[in-house]
Amino acid sequence: MSKKRKLNAMLDEQDSSAETNAAPLSSEELELIAANREKNDRGELPHYDNSDVALAKRYAKKNKGVVLFVVITIVLVIAVIAVLSVLLYGKLSNAPSKDDITVTLGDEEYTVKYKKAMLDGVLYLDIVPIAKYAGLIVSGDEHSIKISCSDGTFVRFEQGKTYAIVNDETVKLDGEASIARLDGDSEQKIECSVPFEFIDKLFSHQVEKGTVSMYASFSEKTNEVLFHKISYKDSGKPLPISFSADCFDVIIN
């Protein structure tokens, strides 16, 4: 039998028994195959890639609909997470600060503890140093504090009351007035804490059209409160302050 016929017979035998007999080729069989290779014949079967990546690619080709659905779902989940992250970041960045409150009165600055200043969401400040900065007269005791202007107008706060007396008019507060007598190094000090919104309205009363006597601002992000006097442009002197109940919610005449 010629070598070629012998090779063909051997290959036929290998094909018929491939499913039942997986034994490797002998040296003689390998030599016969090598001797009868054509010029461009690689002489061996292509390598079968059984890696996870190859399996995934083959699965994707057979199940394109499933793969497309999974990809769209992943993209939507990522988009939702991104939107929620942006909204959460915006909410946190705009959330009020819980640092201590910094109050600036012209060139002076002092700090109030956050827990003391913020009560039930309302900012309370001691009106006594603010009134003195504005050049007003402060009198009274731990039961009642009176702040008077040079023209005789006044505001009076009473301990624990939810109103103030403005020129004999009862005006609603956004919370309770808290008056305390503190022991200082050399003298006793009276402190009268009232809601900031009331203080802001009180000192922003217009004494002349288009002008205010003192300006107050509060930043919830930095917890900074700024007070400064409004002055005439020609003389540089602060405008006079005059209290009135006209710009308040009058409860009782």
PDB file of N, CA and C in Angstrom, residues 103-110 126-138 147 199 203 213-216 225-231 238-239 241:
ATOM      1  N   VAL A 103     -20.843  86.921  64.497  1.00  0.00           N
ATOM      2  CA  VAL A 103     -21.546  88.199  64.395  1.00  0.00           C
ATOM      3  C   VAL A 103     -20.518  89.317  64.260  1.00  0.00           C
ATOM      4  N   THR A 104     -20.680  90.140  63.241  1.00  0.00           N
ATOM      5  CA  THR A 104     -19.777  91.266  63.000  1.00  0.00           C
ATOM      6  C   THR A 104     -20.528  92.570  63.178  1.00  0.00           C
ATOM      7  N   LEU A 105     -20.019  93.418  64.072  1.00  0.00           N
ATOM      8  CA  LEU A 105     -20.579  94.747  64.329  1.00  0.00           C
ATOM      9  C   LEU A 105     -19.508  95.775  63.989  1.00  0.00           C
ATOM     10  N   GLY A 106     -19.543  96.256  62.765  1.00  0.00           N
ATOM     11  CA  GLY A 106     -18.505  97.194  62.349  1.00  0.00           C
ATOM     12  C   GLY A 106     -17.139  96.532  62.365  1.00  0.00           C
ATOM     13  N   ASP A 107     -16.253  97.022  63.242  1.00  0.00           N
ATOM     14  CA  ASP A 107     -14.909  96.464  63.348  1.00  0.00           C
ATOM     15  C   ASP A 107     -14.811  95.362  64.402  1.00  0.00           C
ATOM     16  N   GLU A 108     -15.893  95.136  65.145  1.00  0.00           N
ATOM     17  CA  GLU A 108     -15.878  94.116  66.190  1.00  0.00           C
ATOM     18  C   GLU A 108     -16.540  92.826  65.707  1.00  0.00           C
ATOM     19  N   GLU A 109     -16.075  91.721  66.285  1.00  0.00           N
ATOM     20  CA  GLU A 109     -16.597  90.414  65.893  1.00  0.00           C
ATOM     21  C   GLU A 109     -16.644  89.502  67.106  1.00  0.00           C
ATOM     22  N   TYR A 110     -17.728  88.745  67.234  1.00  0.00           N
ATOM     23  CA  TYR A 110     -17.807  87.772  68.318  1.00  0.00           C
ATOM     24  C   TYR A 110     -18.560  86.542  67.822  1.00  0.00           C
ATOM     25  N   ASP A 126     -28.309  88.163  70.704  1.00  0.00           N
ATOM     26  CA  ASP A 126     -28.397  89.114  71.813  1.00  0.00           C
ATOM     27  C   ASP A 126     -28.515  90.520  71.221  1.00  0.00           C
ATOM     28  N   ILE A 127     -29.642  91.185  71.499  1.00  0.00           N
ATOM     29  CA  ILE A 127     -29.886  92.495  70.910  1.00  0.00           C
ATOM     30  C   ILE A 127     -29.139  93.616  71.637  1.00  0.00           C
ATOM     31  N   VAL A 128     -28.637  93.349  72.854  1.00  0.00           N
ATOM     32  CA  VAL A 128     -27.978  94.397  73.640  1.00  0.00           C
ATOM     33  C   VAL A 128     -26.732  94.944  72.947  1.00  0.00           C
ATOM     34  N   PRO A 129     -25.745  94.097  72.542  1.00  0.00           N
ATOM     35  CA  PRO A 129     -24.578  94.672  71.857  1.00  0.00           C
ATOM     36  C   PRO A 129     -24.931  95.294  70.510  1.00  0.00           C
ATOM     37  N   ILE A 130     -25.947  94.778  69.848  1.00  0.00           N
ATOM     38  CA  ILE A 130     -26.367  95.345  68.564  1.00  0.00           C
ATOM     39  C   ILE A 130     -26.935  96.748  68.775  1.00  0.00           C
ATOM     40  N   ALA A 131     -27.745  96.900  69.817  1.00  0.00           N
ATOM     41  CA  ALA A 131     -28.326  98.211  70.123  1.00  0.00           C
ATOM     42  C   ALA A 131     -27.243  99.218  70.511  1.00  0.00           C
ATOM     43  N   LYS A 132     -26.273  98.770  71.309  1.00  0.00           N
ATOM     44  CA  LYS A 132     -25.182  99.670  71.699  1.00  0.00           C
ATOM     45  C   LYS A 132     -24.350 100.071  70.491  1.00  0.00           C
ATOM     46  N   TYR A 133     -24.145  99.150  69.554  1.00  0.00           N
ATOM     47  CA  TYR A 133     -23.405  99.475  68.329  1.00  0.00           C
ATOM     48  C   TYR A 133     -24.160 100.533  67.524  1.00  0.00           C
ATOM     49  N   ALA A 134     -25.489 100.470  67.556  1.00  0.00           N
ATOM     50  CA  ALA A 134     -26.302 101.447  66.825  1.00  0.00           C
ATOM     51  C   ALA A 134     -26.395 102.789  67.544  1.00  0.00           C
ATOM     52  N   GLY A 135     -25.841 102.875  68.763  1.00  0.00           N
ATOM     53  CA  GLY A 135     -25.873 104.134  69.506  1.00  0.00           C
ATOM     54  C   GLY A 135     -27.153 104.346  70.274  1.00  0.00           C
ATOM     55  N   LEU A 136     -27.832 103.274  70.676  1.00  0.00           N
ATOM     56  CA  LEU A 136     -29.092 103.384  71.396  1.00  0.00           C
ATOM     57  C   LEU A 136     -28.875 103.221  72.901  1.00  0.00           C
ATOM     58  N   ILE A 137     -29.868 103.599  73.667  1.00  0.00           N
ATOM     59  CA  ILE A 137     -29.810 103.517  75.127  1.00  0.00           C
ATOM     60  C   ILE A 137     -30.447 102.208  75.567  1.00  0.00           C
ATOM     61  N   VAL A 138     -29.725 101.417  76.371  1.00  0.00           N
ATOM     62  CA  VAL A 138     -30.227 100.140  76.862  1.00  0.00           C
ATOM     63  C   VAL A 138     -30.414 100.244  78.372  1.00  0.00           C
ATOM     64  N   ILE A 147     -34.993  99.374  74.981  1.00  0.00           N
ATOM     65  CA  ILE A 147     -34.027  99.992  74.073  1.00  0.00           C
ATOM     66  C   ILE A 147     -34.656 101.273  73.538  1.00  0.00           C
ATOM     67  N   ILE A 199     -35.018  91.469  64.772  1.00  0.00           N
ATOM     68  CA  ILE A 199     -33.923  92.446  64.822  1.00  0.00           C
ATOM     69  C   ILE A 199     -33.711  93.070  63.449  1.00  0.00           C
ATOM     70  N   PHE A 203     -34.231  97.183  62.804  1.00  0.00           N
ATOM     71  CA  PHE A 203     -33.195  98.143  62.433  1.00  0.00           C
ATOM     72  C   PHE A 203     -33.230  98.519  60.957  1.00  0.00           C
ATOM     73  N   SER A 213     -31.451 102.788  58.472  1.00  0.00           N
ATOM     74  CA  SER A 213     -30.490 103.263  59.463  1.00  0.00           C
ATOM     75  C   SER A 213     -29.346 102.280  59.671  1.00  0.00           C
ATOM     76  N   MET A 214     -29.642 100.978  59.575  1.00  0.00           N
ATOM     77  CA  MET A 214     -28.600  99.974  59.760  1.00  0.00           C
ATOM     78  C   MET A 214     -28.959  98.749  58.943  1.00  0.00           C
ATOM     79  N   TYR A 215     -27.955  98.120  58.385  1.00  0.00           N
ATOM     80  CA  TYR A 215     -28.185  96.974  57.503  1.00  0.00           C
ATOM     81  C   TYR A 215     -27.709  95.698  58.181  1.00  0.00           C
ATOM     82  N   ALA A 216     -28.524  94.640  58.088  1.00  0.00           N
ATOM     83  CA  ALA A 216     -28.151  93.347  58.658  1.00  0.00           C
ATOM     84  C   ALA A 216     -28.259  92.271  57.586  1.00  0.00           C
ATOM     85  N   VAL A 225     -23.271  86.676  60.465  1.00  0.00           N
ATOM     86  CA  VAL A 225     -24.229  87.767  60.572  1.00  0.00           C
ATOM     87  C   VAL A 225     -23.446  89.081  60.550  1.00  0.00           C
ATOM     88  N   LEU A 226     -23.834  89.963  59.646  1.00  0.00           N
ATOM     89  CA  LEU A 226     -23.110  91.224  59.483  1.00  0.00           C
ATOM     90  C   LEU A 226     -24.046  92.404  59.732  1.00  0.00           C
ATOM     91  N   PHE A 227     -23.604  93.318  60.603  1.00  0.00           N
ATOM     92  CA  PHE A 227     -24.328  94.573  60.847  1.00  0.00           C
ATOM     93  C   PHE A 227     -23.410  95.740  60.464  1.00  0.00           C
ATOM     94  N   HIS A 228     -23.954  96.694  59.748  1.00  0.00           N
ATOM     95  CA  HIS A 228     -23.192  97.917  59.522  1.00  0.00           C
ATOM     96  C   HIS A 228     -24.157  99.079  59.356  1.00  0.00           C
ATOM     97  N   LYS A 229     -23.698 100.257  59.718  1.00  0.00           N
ATOM     98  CA  LYS A 229     -24.531 101.455  59.693  1.00  0.00           C
ATOM     99  C   LYS A 229     -24.555 102.052  58.287  1.00  0.00           C
ATOM    100  N   ILE A 230     -25.690 102.612  57.955  1.00  0.00           N
ATOM    101  CA  ILE A 230     -25.835 103.345  56.697  1.00  0.00           C
ATOM    102  C   ILE A 230     -25.628 104.826  56.991  1.00  0.00           C
ATOM    103  N   SER A 231     -24.740 105.482  56.236  1.00  0.00           N
ATOM    104  CA  SER A 231     -24.392 106.879  56.508  1.00  0.00           C
ATOM    105  C   SER A 231     -24.767 107.786  55.341  1.00  0.00           C
ATOM    106  N   PRO A 238     -23.856 108.506  60.671  1.00  0.00           N
ATOM    107  CA  PRO A 238     -24.949 107.526  60.567  1.00  0.00           C
ATOM    108  C   PRO A 238     -26.307 108.204  60.618  1.00  0.00           C
ATOM    109  N   LEU A 239     -27.245 107.613  59.909  1.00  0.00           N
ATOM    110  CA  LEU A 239     -28.609 108.121  59.952  1.00  0.00           C
ATOM    111  C   LEU A 239     -29.214 107.867  61.332  1.00  0.00           C
ATOM    112  N   ILE A 241     -31.846 106.594  64.127  1.00  0.00           N
ATOM    113  CA  ILE A 241     -32.740 105.443  64.199  1.00  0.00           C
ATOM    114  C   ILE A 241     -34.006 105.836  64.932  1.00  0.00           C
TER     115      ILE A 241
END
